[in-house]
Amino acid sequence: MSSNKLILGLPSKGRLQENASEFFKRAGLKVSKHGGRGYTGTLKGVSDVEIAFLSASEIAGNLEQGTIHFGITGEDLIREKLAAPDQSVELLLKLGFGHADVVVAVPQSWIDVDKMADLDDVALAFHAKRGKRLRVATKYFNLTRMFFAEHGINDYRIVESLGATEGAPAAGSAEAIVDITSTGATLVANNLKILDDGVMLRSEANLVASLNADWGDASLAAARVILDRLDARDRAENHMLVAARGPFDPAKMAEDLDRHYQCAADVFSVFEGGGEVRVICPTAQVQAVADHLRQAGAETVSASKADYLFAAENVLHDQLLKRLGR
């Protein structure tokens, strides 16, 4: 792969790959694979971009090493796999899919154990009675150590989970677990419960930028186009274009809508006895804006969606440049 191009790491298979491809498609950027089973591809609509299809954990590692510029992966893997994530990557955008929580779970039969403090008591009693440390099965070594340390729990040992972590207590290989769950149904099916304060991380897929990659002119230019398109699509999904004519001063009306409902003026015009105003409003405020306009005399108010809403500032690109020290 050319070092002058922006290298984008995408999940190589499964639901994450489908969701990542759909995410870019909504922004008018089509993911295209080289061959049916190829591990490279292109992002149609943006020049100087090459795609590397990798596993989610490989994406996290490659971001840290700087061999890819952008990657889509779960925040749980970023926090677990990277030694110093805040120094080596920037989480630019939460993508709204791949939701899962990293949690501490214990047997439901432990009726008096509901919080991390209770687990600490159990761990101390377990060691005192049996002369052994309480075992916690997990694949998340680093997150577990940090979270347990935050809660002052030291009397335990981690047991590496090589298979289905939720089965460890029933199999007798651990007393408690740290695992990832989307609904909690699998934990319940294995007679486990999540501690009330045992949610370590609410994770989802993120667009992540490497701070260690070689960011040249071509890769930065490609990043600007990608981030501009994503930001414009995100803004369009959360805003609507509202237009109305009525017996009001359109300039003053635009100011009022901005002040009360955070609406940005698009265009307005004056005619005899009133005017026309068109504004861009947060979707959640559209009903209130329509009421305001009708109370001011507008007979009809139209509201429509845009495919893209480009702003003067590219917030995501500015965020990236700031972290890169550019």
CSV table of C-alpha atoms in Angstrom, one decimal:
chain,number,residue,atom,x,y,z
A,1,MET,CA,0.0,0.0,0.0
A,2,SER,CA,1.2,3.5,-0.8
A,3,SER,CA,2.4,5.5,2.2
A,4,ASN,CA,1.1,8.7,0.5
A,5,LYS,CA,-2.5,7.5,0.7
A,6,LEU,CA,-4.8,7.4,3.6
A,7,ILE,CA,-5.2,3.9,4.9
A,8,LEU,CA,-8.6,3.1,6.3
A,9,GLY,CA,-8.9,-0.1,8.5
A,10,LEU,CA,-12.4,-1.7,8.3
A,11,PRO,CA,-13.7,-4.9,9.9
A,12,SER,CA,-13.1,-7.8,7.6
A,13,LYS,CA,-16.3,-9.7,8.2
A,14,GLY,CA,-19.6,-10.0,10.0
A,15,ARG,CA,-22.1,-7.4,11.3
A,16,LEU,CA,-19.4,-4.9,12.0
A,17,GLN,CA,-18.3,-4.9,8.4
A,18,GLU,CA,-21.9,-4.6,7.1
A,19,ASN,CA,-22.6,-1.7,9.5
A,20,ALA,CA,-19.3,0.1,8.7
A,21,SER,CA,-20.0,-0.2,4.9
A,22,GLU,CA,-23.6,1.1,5.4
A,23,PHE,CA,-22.3,4.0,7.6
A,24,PHE,CA,-20.1,5.2,4.7
A,25,LYS,CA,-22.8,4.5,2.2
A,26,ARG,CA,-25.2,6.9,4.0
A,27,ALA,CA,-22.6,9.6,3.5
A,28,GLY,CA,-22.3,8.8,-0.2
A,29,LEU,CA,-19.0,6.9,0.2
A,30,LYS,CA,-19.1,3.4,-1.2
A,31,VAL,CA,-16.8,0.7,0.2
A,32,SER,CA,-15.5,-1.4,-2.6
A,33,LYS,CA,-13.5,-4.7,-2.1
A,34,HIS,CA,-10.8,-5.8,-4.5
A,35,GLY,CA,-12.2,-9.2,-5.4
A,36,GLY,CA,-14.9,-11.1,-3.6
A,37,ARG,CA,-12.6,-12.3,-0.8
A,38,GLY,CA,-9.9,-9.6,-1.0
A,39,TYR,CA,-8.4,-7.9,2.0
A,40,THR,CA,-8.0,-4.5,0.3
A,41,GLY,CA,-10.4,-2.1,-1.2
A,42,THR,CA,-11.2,1.5,-2.1
A,43,LEU,CA,-13.6,4.2,-0.9
A,44,LYS,CA,-15.4,5.4,-4.0
A,45,GLY,CA,-15.9,9.1,-4.0
A,46,VAL,CA,-12.6,10.0,-2.3
A,47,SER,CA,-9.2,9.8,-4.1
A,48,ASP,CA,-6.0,8.7,-2.3
A,49,VAL,CA,-7.7,6.2,0.0
A,50,GLU,CA,-7.0,2.5,0.4
A,51,ILE,CA,-8.9,0.2,2.6
A,52,ALA,CA,-7.4,-2.6,4.7
A,53,PHE,CA,-9.9,-5.2,5.9
A,54,LEU,CA,-8.7,-6.5,9.3
A,55,SER,CA,-10.1,-8.0,12.5
A,56,ALA,CA,-11.4,-5.5,15.0
A,57,SER,CA,-8.5,-6.2,17.4
A,58,GLU,CA,-6.0,-5.9,14.5
A,59,ILE,CA,-7.4,-2.5,13.7
A,60,ALA,CA,-6.7,-1.3,17.2
A,61,GLY,CA,-3.1,-2.5,17.1
A,62,ASN,CA,-2.5,-1.0,13.6
A,63,LEU,CA,-3.8,2.3,14.8
A,64,GLU,CA,-1.4,2.3,17.7
A,65,GLN,CA,1.5,1.3,15.4
A,66,GLY,CA,0.5,4.0,12.9
A,67,THR,CA,0.3,1.6,9.9
A,68,ILE,CA,-3.3,2.8,9.2
A,69,HIS,CA,-4.6,6.3,9.5
A,70,PHE,CA,-8.3,5.7,10.3
A,71,GLY,CA,-10.0,2.6,11.6
A,72,ILE,CA,-13.4,1.5,12.8
A,73,THR,CA,-13.4,-0.6,15.9
A,74,GLY,CA,-14.9,-0.8,19.3
A,75,GLU,CA,-13.9,1.5,22.1
A,76,ASP,CA,-13.5,-1.6,24.4
A,77,LEU,CA,-10.6,-2.8,22.2
A,78,ILE,CA,-9.0,0.6,22.0
A,79,ARG,CA,-9.0,0.8,25.8
A,80,GLU,CA,-7.9,-2.8,26.3
A,81,LYS,CA,-5.3,-3.3,23.6
A,82,LEU,CA,-3.5,0.0,23.6
A,83,ALA,CA,-1.0,0.9,26.3
A,84,ALA,CA,-1.7,4.6,26.2
A,85,PRO,CA,-4.8,5.1,24.0
A,86,ASP,CA,-5.1,8.8,24.7
A,87,GLN,CA,-1.6,9.4,23.5
A,88,SER,CA,-1.7,7.3,20.4
A,89,VAL,CA,-5.3,7.6,19.0
A,90,GLU,CA,-8.2,10.1,18.8
A,91,LEU,CA,-11.7,8.8,18.9
A,92,LEU,CA,-13.3,11.1,16.4
A,93,LEU,CA,-16.9,9.9,16.1
A,94,LYS,CA,-19.2,7.4,17.7
A,95,LEU,CA,-21.0,5.5,15.0
A,96,GLY,CA,-24.2,4.2,16.7
A,97,PHE,CA,-23.6,0.5,16.2
A,98,GLY,CA,-21.6,-2.3,17.8
A,99,HIS,CA,-23.1,-1.4,21.2
A,100,ALA,CA,-21.8,-3.6,24.1
A,101,ASP,CA,-21.0,-3.1,27.7
A,102,VAL,CA,-17.9,-4.5,29.5
A,103,VAL,CA,-19.3,-5.7,32.8
A,104,VAL,CA,-18.5,-7.5,36.1
A,105,ALA,CA,-20.8,-10.4,36.7
A,106,VAL,CA,-21.2,-12.9,39.6
A,107,PRO,CA,-23.4,-15.9,40.3
A,108,GLN,CA,-27.1,-15.1,40.9
A,109,SER,CA,-26.8,-17.3,44.0
A,110,TRP,CA,-24.6,-14.6,45.6
A,111,ILE,CA,-27.7,-12.9,46.9
A,112,ASP,CA,-25.9,-10.4,49.2
A,113,VAL,CA,-23.4,-9.3,46.5
A,114,ASP,CA,-24.8,-6.4,44.4
A,115,LYS,CA,-22.0,-3.9,44.3
A,116,MET,CA,-18.2,-3.8,43.8
A,117,ALA,CA,-17.7,-3.2,47.5
A,118,ASP,CA,-19.6,-6.5,48.2
A,119,LEU,CA,-17.3,-8.3,45.8
A,120,ASP,CA,-14.3,-6.9,47.7
A,121,ASP,CA,-15.7,-8.3,50.9
A,122,VAL,CA,-16.2,-11.7,49.2
A,123,ALA,CA,-12.7,-11.7,47.8
A,124,LEU,CA,-11.2,-11.0,51.2
A,125,ALA,CA,-13.3,-13.7,52.9
A,126,PHE,CA,-12.5,-16.1,50.1
A,127,HIS,CA,-8.8,-15.6,50.6
A,128,ALA,CA,-9.0,-15.8,54.4
A,129,LYS,CA,-11.0,-19.0,54.3
A,130,ARG,CA,-9.4,-20.9,51.5
A,131,GLY,CA,-5.9,-19.4,51.3
A,132,LYS,CA,-6.5,-18.7,47.6
A,133,ARG,CA,-7.4,-15.5,45.7
A,134,LEU,CA,-10.8,-15.2,44.1
A,135,ARG,CA,-10.6,-16.0,40.4
A,136,VAL,CA,-12.0,-13.6,37.7
A,137,ALA,CA,-12.2,-15.0,34.2
A,138,THR,CA,-11.9,-12.5,31.4
A,139,LYS,CA,-10.3,-11.6,28.1
A,140,TYR,CA,-10.1,-7.9,29.3
A,141,PHE,CA,-7.0,-8.0,31.5
A,142,ASN,CA,-6.1,-4.3,31.4
A,143,LEU,CA,-9.7,-3.0,31.8
A,144,THR,CA,-10.2,-5.4,34.7
A,145,ARG,CA,-7.1,-4.4,36.5
A,146,MET,CA,-7.9,-0.7,36.2
A,147,PHE,CA,-11.5,-1.0,37.2
A,148,PHE,CA,-10.8,-3.2,40.2
A,149,ALA,CA,-8.0,-0.9,41.3
A,150,GLU,CA,-10.5,2.1,41.1
A,151,HIS,CA,-12.7,0.2,43.5
A,152,GLY,CA,-9.9,-0.8,45.8
A,153,ILE,CA,-10.1,-4.5,45.1
A,154,ASN,CA,-6.7,-6.2,45.1
A,155,ASP,CA,-7.4,-9.7,46.6
A,156,TYR,CA,-8.1,-11.6,43.3
A,157,ARG,CA,-6.4,-13.1,40.3
A,158,ILE,CA,-7.2,-13.0,36.7
A,159,VAL,CA,-7.9,-16.3,34.8
A,160,GLU,CA,-7.5,-16.0,31.1
A,161,SER,CA,-10.7,-16.9,29.3
A,162,LEU,CA,-10.0,-18.9,26.2
A,163,GLY,CA,-13.6,-19.7,25.3
A,164,ALA,CA,-17.1,-18.7,26.5
A,165,THR,CA,-16.3,-16.5,29.5
A,166,GLU,CA,-19.8,-16.7,30.9
A,167,GLY,CA,-19.5,-20.4,31.4
A,168,ALA,CA,-16.4,-20.2,33.7
A,169,PRO,CA,-18.3,-20.0,37.1
A,170,ALA,CA,-20.4,-23.1,36.2
A,171,ALA,CA,-17.4,-24.9,35.0
A,172,GLY,CA,-15.6,-24.2,38.3
A,173,SER,CA,-12.7,-22.3,36.6
A,174,ALA,CA,-13.6,-18.9,38.2
A,175,GLU,CA,-15.8,-17.4,40.8
A,176,ALA,CA,-16.6,-14.1,38.8
A,177,ILE,CA,-16.2,-12.8,35.3
A,178,VAL,CA,-15.6,-9.7,33.3
A,179,ASP,CA,-17.1,-9.9,29.9
A,180,ILE,CA,-18.8,-8.0,27.1
A,181,THR,CA,-22.6,-8.1,26.7
A,182,SER,CA,-25.1,-6.4,24.5
A,183,THR,CA,-28.4,-7.5,26.2
A,184,GLY,CA,-27.3,-9.4,29.2
A,185,ALA,CA,-29.4,-12.4,28.1
A,186,THR,CA,-26.4,-14.8,27.9
A,187,LEU,CA,-25.4,-13.9,31.4
A,188,VAL,CA,-28.9,-14.6,32.7
A,189,ALA,CA,-28.9,-17.9,30.9
A,190,ASN,CA,-25.8,-18.8,32.7
A,191,ASN,CA,-27.2,-17.8,36.1
A,192,LEU,CA,-25.1,-14.7,36.4
A,193,LYS,CA,-25.9,-11.1,37.3
A,194,ILE,CA,-24.2,-7.8,36.6
A,195,LEU,CA,-23.2,-5.8,39.7
A,196,ASP,CA,-25.1,-2.6,40.1
A,197,ASP,CA,-21.9,-0.5,39.7
A,198,GLY,CA,-20.2,-3.1,37.6
A,199,VAL,CA,-20.4,-1.6,34.2
A,200,MET,CA,-16.8,-0.8,33.2
A,201,LEU,CA,-17.4,0.7,29.8
A,202,ARG,CA,-20.3,1.3,27.5
A,203,SER,CA,-18.7,0.6,24.2
A,204,GLU,CA,-19.7,1.1,20.6
A,205,ALA,CA,-17.9,1.3,17.3
A,206,ASN,CA,-15.9,4.5,16.7
A,207,LEU,CA,-14.1,6.1,13.8
A,208,VAL,CA,-10.6,6.3,15.3
A,209,ALA,CA,-7.6,8.3,14.0
A,210,SER,CA,-4.0,7.2,14.6
A,211,LEU,CA,-1.7,9.9,16.0
A,212,ASN,CA,1.3,7.8,15.1
A,213,ALA,CA,0.6,7.4,11.4
A,214,ASP,CA,2.5,9.3,8.7
A,215,TRP,CA,0.1,12.1,7.9
A,216,GLY,CA,1.2,13.6,4.6
A,217,ASP,CA,-0.5,16.1,2.4
A,218,ALA,CA,-2.5,13.4,0.4
A,219,SER,CA,-3.7,11.6,3.5
A,220,LEU,CA,-4.7,14.8,5.2
A,221,ALA,CA,-6.6,16.0,2.1
A,222,ALA,CA,-8.4,12.7,2.0
A,223,ALA,CA,-9.2,12.9,5.7
A,224,ARG,CA,-10.7,16.3,5.2
A,225,VAL,CA,-13.0,15.1,2.4
A,226,ILE,CA,-14.1,12.0,4.4
A,227,LEU,CA,-14.7,13.9,7.7
A,228,ASP,CA,-16.5,16.8,5.9
A,229,ARG,CA,-18.9,14.3,4.2
A,230,LEU,CA,-19.5,12.4,7.5
A,231,ASP,CA,-20.1,15.6,9.4
A,232,ALA,CA,-22.5,17.0,6.8
A,233,ARG,CA,-24.4,13.7,6.8
A,234,ASP,CA,-24.6,13.6,10.6
A,235,ARG,CA,-25.8,17.2,10.7
A,236,ALA,CA,-28.4,16.5,8.1
A,237,GLU,CA,-29.7,13.5,10.0
A,238,ASN,CA,-30.2,15.7,13.1
A,239,HIS,CA,-31.6,18.8,11.5
A,240,MET,CA,-34.5,19.9,9.2
A,241,LEU,CA,-35.1,22.7,6.8
A,242,VAL,CA,-38.1,24.8,8.0
A,243,ALA,CA,-39.8,27.4,5.8
A,244,ALA,CA,-42.8,29.7,6.2
A,245,ARG,CA,-44.3,32.9,4.9
A,246,GLY,CA,-46.2,35.3,7.1
A,247,PRO,CA,-47.0,38.8,8.2
A,248,PHE,CA,-43.7,39.2,10.1
A,249,ASP,CA,-40.3,40.7,9.7
A,250,PRO,CA,-38.2,37.8,8.4
A,251,ALA,CA,-34.9,39.1,9.7
A,252,LYS,CA,-36.3,39.5,13.2
A,253,MET,CA,-38.0,36.1,13.0
A,254,ALA,CA,-34.8,34.4,12.0
A,255,GLU,CA,-33.1,36.1,15.1
A,256,ASP,CA,-35.9,34.9,17.3
A,257,LEU,CA,-35.7,31.3,16.0
A,258,ASP,CA,-32.0,31.3,16.5
A,259,ARG,CA,-32.2,32.6,20.1
A,260,HIS,CA,-35.0,30.4,21.2
A,261,TYR,CA,-34.5,27.2,19.2
A,262,GLN,CA,-30.9,27.2,18.0
A,263,CYS,CA,-32.0,27.5,14.3
A,264,ALA,CA,-29.6,28.8,11.8
A,265,ALA,CA,-30.9,31.2,9.1
A,266,ASP,CA,-30.7,29.8,5.6
A,267,VAL,CA,-32.5,32.5,3.5
A,268,PHE,CA,-35.2,35.1,4.1
A,269,SER,CA,-36.9,37.6,1.9
A,270,VAL,CA,-39.2,40.6,2.4
A,271,PHE,CA,-42.5,41.3,0.6
A,272,GLU,CA,-45.2,43.8,1.2
A,273,GLY,CA,-46.9,43.1,4.5
A,274,GLY,CA,-44.5,40.4,5.7
A,275,GLY,CA,-41.8,38.1,4.6
A,276,GLU,CA,-40.5,34.5,4.1
A,277,VAL,CA,-38.0,32.8,6.3
A,278,ARG,CA,-36.1,29.5,5.9
A,279,VAL,CA,-34.0,28.1,8.7
A,280,ILE,CA,-32.1,25.0,9.7
A,281,CYS,CA,-33.4,23.6,13.0
A,282,PRO,CA,-32.6,20.7,15.3
A,283,THR,CA,-35.1,18.0,14.5
A,284,ALA,CA,-36.2,17.9,18.2
A,285,GLN,CA,-37.2,21.6,17.9
A,286,VAL,CA,-39.2,21.4,14.7
A,287,GLN,CA,-42.7,21.2,16.4
A,288,ALA,CA,-41.9,24.2,18.7
A,289,VAL,CA,-40.6,26.2,15.7
A,290,ALA,CA,-43.7,25.4,13.7
A,291,ASP,CA,-45.9,26.6,16.6
A,292,HIS,CA,-43.9,29.8,16.9
A,293,LEU,CA,-44.2,30.6,13.2
A,294,ARG,CA,-48.0,29.9,13.2
A,295,GLN,CA,-48.5,32.0,16.2
A,296,ALA,CA,-46.8,34.8,14.3
A,297,GLY,CA,-49.3,34.4,11.5
A,298,ALA,CA,-47.8,31.9,9.1
A,299,GLU,CA,-50.6,29.9,7.5
A,300,THR,CA,-48.4,26.9,6.6
A,301,VAL,CA,-45.0,25.7,7.7
A,302,SER,CA,-43.0,23.2,5.7
A,303,ALA,CA,-40.3,21.0,7.1
A,304,SER,CA,-38.0,18.8,5.0
A,305,LYS,CA,-34.8,16.8,5.3
A,306,ALA,CA,-31.6,17.5,3.5
A,307,ASP,CA,-29.1,14.8,2.4
A,308,TYR,CA,-26.1,16.8,3.5
A,309,LEU,CA,-25.7,20.0,5.5
A,310,PHE,CA,-22.1,21.4,5.1
A,311,ALA,CA,-21.0,23.9,7.7
A,312,ALA,CA,-18.3,26.6,7.2
A,313,GLU,CA,-16.2,24.7,9.8
A,314,ASN,CA,-15.2,21.1,9.5
A,315,VAL,CA,-15.4,20.3,13.2
A,316,LEU,CA,-14.1,16.7,12.9
A,317,HIS,CA,-11.1,17.7,10.7
A,318,ASP,CA,-10.3,20.6,13.0
A,319,GLN,CA,-10.3,18.1,15.9
A,320,LEU,CA,-7.9,15.8,14.1
A,321,LEU,CA,-5.5,18.6,13.1
A,322,LYS,CA,-5.5,19.8,16.7
A,323,ARG,CA,-4.5,16.4,18.0
A,324,LEU,CA,-1.8,16.1,15.3
A,325,GLY,CA,-0.4,19.5,16.3
A,326,ARG,CA,-1.0,21.0,12.8
